[in-house]
Amino acid sequence: MSAILVNGKTQEVELPISLIELIKKNNVEQPEMVSIQVNGEFVDRSNFDTTQINANDEVDFLYFMGGGSR
Amino acid sequence: MDFNEDQIQRYSRHILLQDVGVEGQEKISNGKVLIIGAGGLGAPVALYLAAAGVGTIGIIDGDVVDLSNLQRQVIHFTPDVNKSKVQSAKEKINLLNPDVNVITYYDLLTASNALEIIKDYDFIVDGTDNFPVKFLINDACVKAGKPFSHGGILRFDGQTITVLPGTACYRCVFHAPPPANAVPTCSQAGVLGAIAGMLGTIQAAEVLKYLTGVGDLLTNRLLTFNAKTMDFRTIKVKHNHKCQVCGDHPTITDLIDYEQATCEIKSNH
Ligand SMILES: [Zn+2]
């Protein structure tokens, strides 16, 4: 098991793991509603399945948030 | 600007602040701020900016007050139901602080009116609930070189970032509106009312910081919080060189009216 940081919290994962697998593991129901940074760099949505996560990587899920007016 | 005695008393808690003082209060009183959306976020923003004595507050909203708004849109009261939100907000601002010049636009922000409306303001606050307008505000402000505060709330969560010319913009982070059928909004997903106050007051504080030049703005950092855990986090974000509006080779040259998601049809009225 290897440690990575997901949204600032340590998570143990079995490597190799792709970003899309990490998305599933974190129960992100709607991947189309999240923007993702790995080590501070944005990953294109089209590369979610080809991006591999390494030990100590920092992954941030940034969610679209609508709300406020109505 | 010379403050009279009442004003010195009214703004005394600002004037007492070493970082603000009379000079800072003058900057606030000379400030012109546009609030887009007089709803959950716009309400606390408008109230705090009015209380602070922001000289000119513009408010744009094409909606009328609905009973279901009152759970969180604290600038509107029960007798205001069916009144236009901009009129309701203007009345409360005038009662709170007659110093404030309120300019209302009973209208929706669109690609055709956005630049014309924002051009007269020093700072823009996004208090809207839908992605087409959030991206429109971003693109218009980036193009016009106007600073703005993005805010979003949903269920128990909130997020906000301040964008200045040259710092990471909303599109740097979120690229393009999500597919319309994937989007829940307040009217569909629900929102804890007080979340709107938590986020709106952060936005109002950013406006006052910007006007007075005090502190470090929430630029290149996305603040998110969850009210269930009360965890607050700021995530560093970088200006994206591939950004379609502020990147090295911007592909968006004209403002876009994205289609409204079907779930954002005003079913809650
Ligand atoms: Zn950008």
mmCIF file of N, CA and C in Angstrom, chain B residues 147-213:
data_model
loop_
_atom_site.group_PDB
_atom_site.id
_atom_site.type_symbol
_atom_site.label_atom_id
_atom_site.label_comp_id
_atom_site.label_asym_id
_atom_site.label_seq_id
_atom_site.Cartn_x
_atom_site.Cartn_y
_atom_site.Cartn_z
ATOM 1 N N PRO B 147 -11.934 42.992 -11.437
ATOM 2 C CA PRO B 147 -11.823 41.994 -10.380
ATOM 3 C C PRO B 147 -13.205 41.491 -9.973
ATOM 4 N N PHE B 148 -13.276 40.210 -9.605
ATOM 5 C CA PHE B 148 -14.567 39.696 -9.142
ATOM 6 C C PHE B 148 -14.381 38.552 -8.166
ATOM 7 N N SER B 149 -15.482 38.275 -7.460
ATOM 8 C CA SER B 149 -15.501 37.164 -6.513
ATOM 9 C C SER B 149 -16.480 36.125 -7.014
ATOM 10 N N HIS B 150 -15.990 34.900 -7.209
ATOM 11 C CA HIS B 150 -16.867 33.780 -7.546
ATOM 12 C C HIS B 150 -17.349 33.133 -6.255
ATOM 13 N N GLY B 151 -18.605 32.776 -6.223
ATOM 14 C CA GLY B 151 -19.109 32.031 -5.076
ATOM 15 C C GLY B 151 -20.073 30.965 -5.525
ATOM 16 N N GLY B 152 -20.016 29.797 -4.894
ATOM 17 C CA GLY B 152 -20.969 28.733 -5.203
ATOM 18 C C GLY B 152 -21.325 27.992 -3.927
ATOM 19 N N ILE B 153 -22.593 27.622 -3.816
ATOM 20 C CA ILE B 153 -23.012 26.819 -2.659
ATOM 21 C C ILE B 153 -23.890 25.681 -3.143
ATOM 22 N N LEU B 154 -23.862 24.600 -2.424
ATOM 23 C CA LEU B 154 -24.703 23.449 -2.742
ATOM 24 C C LEU B 154 -24.789 22.561 -1.502
ATOM 25 N N ARG B 155 -26.003 22.211 -1.150
ATOM 26 C CA ARG B 155 -26.255 21.342 0.012
ATOM 27 C C ARG B 155 -25.570 21.879 1.272
ATOM 28 N N PHE B 156 -24.437 21.284 1.681
ATOM 29 C CA PHE B 156 -23.724 21.728 2.887
ATOM 30 C C PHE B 156 -22.364 22.334 2.534
ATOM 31 N N ASP B 157 -22.123 22.575 1.250
ATOM 32 C CA ASP B 157 -20.795 22.988 0.800
ATOM 33 C C ASP B 157 -20.805 24.380 0.203
ATOM 34 N N GLY B 158 -19.649 25.018 0.308
ATOM 35 C CA GLY B 158 -19.481 26.302 -0.337
ATOM 36 C C GLY B 158 -18.088 26.418 -0.918
ATOM 37 N N GLN B 159 -17.925 27.249 -1.943
ATOM 38 C CA GLN B 159 -16.594 27.510 -2.498
ATOM 39 C C GLN B 159 -16.529 28.942 -2.997
ATOM 40 N N THR B 160 -15.344 29.529 -2.922
ATOM 41 C CA THR B 160 -15.177 30.893 -3.422
ATOM 42 C C THR B 160 -13.731 31.138 -3.817
ATOM 43 N N ILE B 161 -13.564 31.987 -4.819
ATOM 44 C CA ILE B 161 -12.233 32.415 -5.244
ATOM 45 C C ILE B 161 -12.353 33.862 -5.715
ATOM 46 N N THR B 162 -11.331 34.635 -5.465
ATOM 47 C CA THR B 162 -11.295 36.013 -5.951
ATOM 48 C C THR B 162 -10.391 36.049 -7.172
ATOM 49 N N VAL B 163 -10.864 36.698 -8.217
ATOM 50 C CA VAL B 163 -10.112 36.745 -9.472
ATOM 51 C C VAL B 163 -9.748 38.190 -9.795
ATOM 52 N N LEU B 164 -8.470 38.439 -9.934
ATOM 53 C CA LEU B 164 -7.993 39.751 -10.385
ATOM 54 C C LEU B 164 -7.384 39.565 -11.765
ATOM 55 N N PRO B 165 -7.235 40.650 -12.531
ATOM 56 C CA PRO B 165 -6.572 40.500 -13.821
ATOM 57 C C PRO B 165 -5.225 39.800 -13.633
ATOM 58 N N GLY B 166 -5.022 38.692 -14.340
ATOM 59 C CA GLY B 166 -3.748 37.987 -14.269
ATOM 60 C C GLY B 166 -3.707 36.820 -13.302
ATOM 61 N N THR B 167 -4.652 36.748 -12.354
ATOM 62 C CA THR B 167 -4.658 35.591 -11.455
ATOM 63 C C THR B 167 -5.548 34.501 -12.050
ATOM 64 N N ALA B 168 -5.439 33.303 -11.454
ATOM 65 C CA ALA B 168 -6.233 32.179 -11.957
ATOM 66 C C ALA B 168 -7.708 32.555 -11.990
ATOM 67 N N CYS B 169 -8.353 32.303 -13.123
ATOM 68 C CA CYS B 169 -9.771 32.648 -13.253
ATOM 69 C C CYS B 169 -10.618 31.399 -13.042
ATOM 70 N N TYR B 170 -11.929 31.610 -12.998
ATOM 71 C CA TYR B 170 -12.851 30.485 -12.769
ATOM 72 C C TYR B 170 -12.715 29.443 -13.870
ATOM 73 N N ARG B 171 -12.484 29.933 -15.078
ATOM 74 C CA ARG B 171 -12.358 29.001 -16.200
ATOM 75 C C ARG B 171 -11.014 28.263 -16.173
ATOM 76 N N CYS B 172 -9.983 28.877 -15.603
ATOM 77 C CA CYS B 172 -8.703 28.174 -15.418
ATOM 78 C C CYS B 172 -8.930 26.896 -14.614
ATOM 79 N N VAL B 173 -9.838 26.982 -13.641
ATOM 80 C CA VAL B 173 -10.085 25.856 -12.740
ATOM 81 C C VAL B 173 -11.134 24.911 -13.311
ATOM 82 N N PHE B 174 -12.215 25.470 -13.846
ATOM 83 C CA PHE B 174 -13.353 24.621 -14.219
ATOM 84 C C PHE B 174 -13.602 24.522 -15.724
ATOM 85 N N HIS B 175 -12.770 25.159 -16.542
ATOM 86 C CA HIS B 175 -12.740 24.950 -17.991
ATOM 87 C C HIS B 175 -14.017 25.323 -18.750
ATOM 88 N N ALA B 176 -15.140 24.639 -18.461
ATOM 89 C CA ALA B 176 -16.382 24.879 -19.193
ATOM 90 C C ALA B 176 -17.543 24.396 -18.338
ATOM 91 N N PRO B 177 -18.741 24.913 -18.600
ATOM 92 C CA PRO B 177 -19.874 24.455 -17.786
ATOM 93 C C PRO B 177 -20.037 22.940 -17.886
ATOM 94 N N PRO B 178 -20.439 22.304 -16.797
ATOM 95 C CA PRO B 178 -20.677 20.864 -16.842
ATOM 96 C C PRO B 178 -21.880 20.563 -17.716
ATOM 97 N N PRO B 179 -22.003 19.306 -18.186
ATOM 98 C CA PRO B 179 -23.175 18.975 -19.000
ATOM 99 C C PRO B 179 -24.467 19.304 -18.249
ATOM 100 N N ALA B 180 -25.384 19.957 -18.957
ATOM 101 C CA ALA B 180 -26.583 20.497 -18.316
ATOM 102 C C ALA B 180 -27.347 19.444 -17.513
ATOM 103 N N ASN B 181 -27.416 18.242 -18.033
ATOM 104 C CA ASN B 181 -28.229 17.230 -17.342
ATOM 105 C C ASN B 181 -27.559 16.683 -16.082
ATOM 106 N N ALA B 182 -26.302 17.046 -15.842
ATOM 107 C CA ALA B 182 -25.588 16.554 -14.665
ATOM 108 C C ALA B 182 -25.703 17.506 -13.478
ATOM 109 N N VAL B 183 -26.274 18.682 -13.734
ATOM 110 C CA VAL B 183 -26.169 19.759 -12.756
ATOM 111 C C VAL B 183 -27.342 19.828 -11.795
ATOM 112 N N PRO B 184 -27.073 19.685 -10.507
ATOM 113 C CA PRO B 184 -28.115 20.010 -9.537
ATOM 114 C C PRO B 184 -27.956 21.467 -9.103
ATOM 115 N N THR B 185 -29.030 22.161 -8.849
ATOM 116 C CA THR B 185 -28.906 23.502 -8.273
ATOM 117 C C THR B 185 -29.665 23.525 -6.959
ATOM 118 N N CYS B 186 -29.640 24.685 -6.323
ATOM 119 C CA CYS B 186 -30.331 24.814 -5.037
ATOM 120 C C CYS B 186 -31.766 24.335 -5.112
ATOM 121 N N SER B 187 -32.445 24.723 -6.190
ATOM 122 C CA SER B 187 -33.863 24.419 -6.268
ATOM 123 C C SER B 187 -34.080 22.915 -6.387
ATOM 124 N N GLN B 188 -33.040 22.216 -6.837
ATOM 125 C CA GLN B 188 -33.173 20.787 -7.058
ATOM 126 C C GLN B 188 -32.543 19.986 -5.920
ATOM 127 N N ALA B 189 -31.398 20.427 -5.454
ATOM 128 C CA ALA B 189 -30.626 19.625 -4.516
ATOM 129 C C ALA B 189 -30.789 20.080 -3.075
ATOM 130 N N GLY B 190 -31.252 21.286 -2.888
ATOM 131 C CA GLY B 190 -31.379 21.799 -1.530
ATOM 132 C C GLY B 190 -30.091 22.430 -1.051
ATOM 133 N N VAL B 191 -30.211 23.280 -0.060
ATOM 134 C CA VAL B 191 -29.038 23.957 0.492
ATOM 135 C C VAL B 191 -29.380 24.380 1.922
ATOM 136 N N LEU B 192 -28.436 24.184 2.821
ATOM 137 C CA LEU B 192 -28.613 24.645 4.198
ATOM 138 C C LEU B 192 -28.535 26.175 4.184
ATOM 139 N N GLY B 193 -29.598 26.823 4.646
ATOM 140 C CA GLY B 193 -29.697 28.273 4.477
ATOM 141 C C GLY B 193 -28.489 29.049 4.961
ATOM 142 N N ALA B 194 -27.986 28.687 6.128
ATOM 143 C CA ALA B 194 -26.891 29.454 6.731
ATOM 144 C C ALA B 194 -25.604 29.382 5.915
ATOM 145 N N ILE B 195 -25.481 28.350 5.052
ATOM 146 C CA ILE B 195 -24.313 28.249 4.166
ATOM 147 C C ILE B 195 -24.197 29.495 3.290
ATOM 148 N N ALA B 196 -25.358 29.989 2.854
ATOM 149 C CA ALA B 196 -25.354 31.178 1.997
ATOM 150 C C ALA B 196 -24.754 32.354 2.765
ATOM 151 N N GLY B 197 -25.098 32.461 4.035
ATOM 152 C CA GLY B 197 -24.532 33.534 4.847
ATOM 153 C C GLY B 197 -23.045 33.361 5.066
ATOM 154 N N MET B 198 -22.627 32.108 5.310
ATOM 155 C CA MET B 198 -21.199 31.849 5.518
ATOM 156 C C MET B 198 -20.390 32.265 4.302
ATOM 157 N N LEU B 199 -20.871 31.865 3.125
ATOM 158 C CA LEU B 199 -20.093 32.161 1.927
ATOM 159 C C LEU B 199 -20.226 33.627 1.518
ATOM 160 N N GLY B 200 -21.454 34.148 1.604
ATOM 161 C CA GLY B 200 -21.677 35.534 1.198
ATOM 162 C C GLY B 200 -20.865 36.520 2.038
ATOM 163 N N THR B 201 -20.731 36.232 3.318
ATOM 164 C CA THR B 201 -19.964 37.162 4.151
ATOM 165 C C THR B 201 -18.468 37.075 3.850
ATOM 166 N N ILE B 202 -18.014 35.903 3.419
ATOM 167 C CA ILE B 202 -16.613 35.800 2.967
ATOM 168 C C ILE B 202 -16.428 36.667 1.714
ATOM 169 N N GLN B 203 -17.394 36.581 0.810
ATOM 170 C CA GLN B 203 -17.309 37.407 -0.409
ATOM 171 C C GLN B 203 -17.338 38.895 -0.062
ATOM 172 N N ALA B 204 -18.207 39.266 0.871
ATOM 173 C CA ALA B 204 -18.291 40.681 1.268
ATOM 174 C C ALA B 204 -16.964 41.140 1.879
ATOM 175 N N ALA B 205 -16.354 40.274 2.677
ATOM 176 C CA ALA B 205 -15.062 40.632 3.283
ATOM 177 C C ALA B 205 -13.997 40.823 2.206
ATOM 178 N N GLU B 206 -14.045 39.988 1.157
ATOM 179 C CA GLU B 206 -13.093 40.143 0.066
ATOM 180 C C GLU B 206 -13.280 41.482 -0.632
ATOM 181 N N VAL B 207 -14.525 41.883 -0.831
ATOM 182 C CA VAL B 207 -14.800 43.179 -1.465
ATOM 183 C C VAL B 207 -14.197 44.305 -0.635
ATOM 184 N N LEU B 208 -14.426 44.261 0.670
ATOM 185 C CA LEU B 208 -13.924 45.337 1.538
ATOM 186 C C LEU B 208 -12.400 45.324 1.592
ATOM 187 N N LYS B 209 -11.809 44.128 1.569
ATOM 188 C CA LYS B 209 -10.346 44.038 1.509
ATOM 189 C C LYS B 209 -9.825 44.639 0.213
ATOM 190 N N TYR B 210 -10.521 44.317 -0.888
ATOM 191 C CA TYR B 210 -10.087 44.858 -2.179
ATOM 192 C C TYR B 210 -10.165 46.384 -2.189
ATOM 193 N N LEU B 211 -11.297 46.916 -1.727
ATOM 194 C CA LEU B 211 -11.490 48.373 -1.770
ATOM 195 C C LEU B 211 -10.472 49.102 -0.895
ATOM 196 N N THR B 212 -10.143 48.505 0.256
ATOM 197 C CA THR B 212 -9.238 49.186 1.189
ATOM 198 C C THR B 212 -7.774 48.795 0.974
ATOM 199 N N GLY B 213 -7.548 47.727 0.202
ATOM 200 C CA GLY B 213 -6.175 47.276 -0.024
ATOM 201 C C GLY B 213 -5.585 46.549 1.173
#
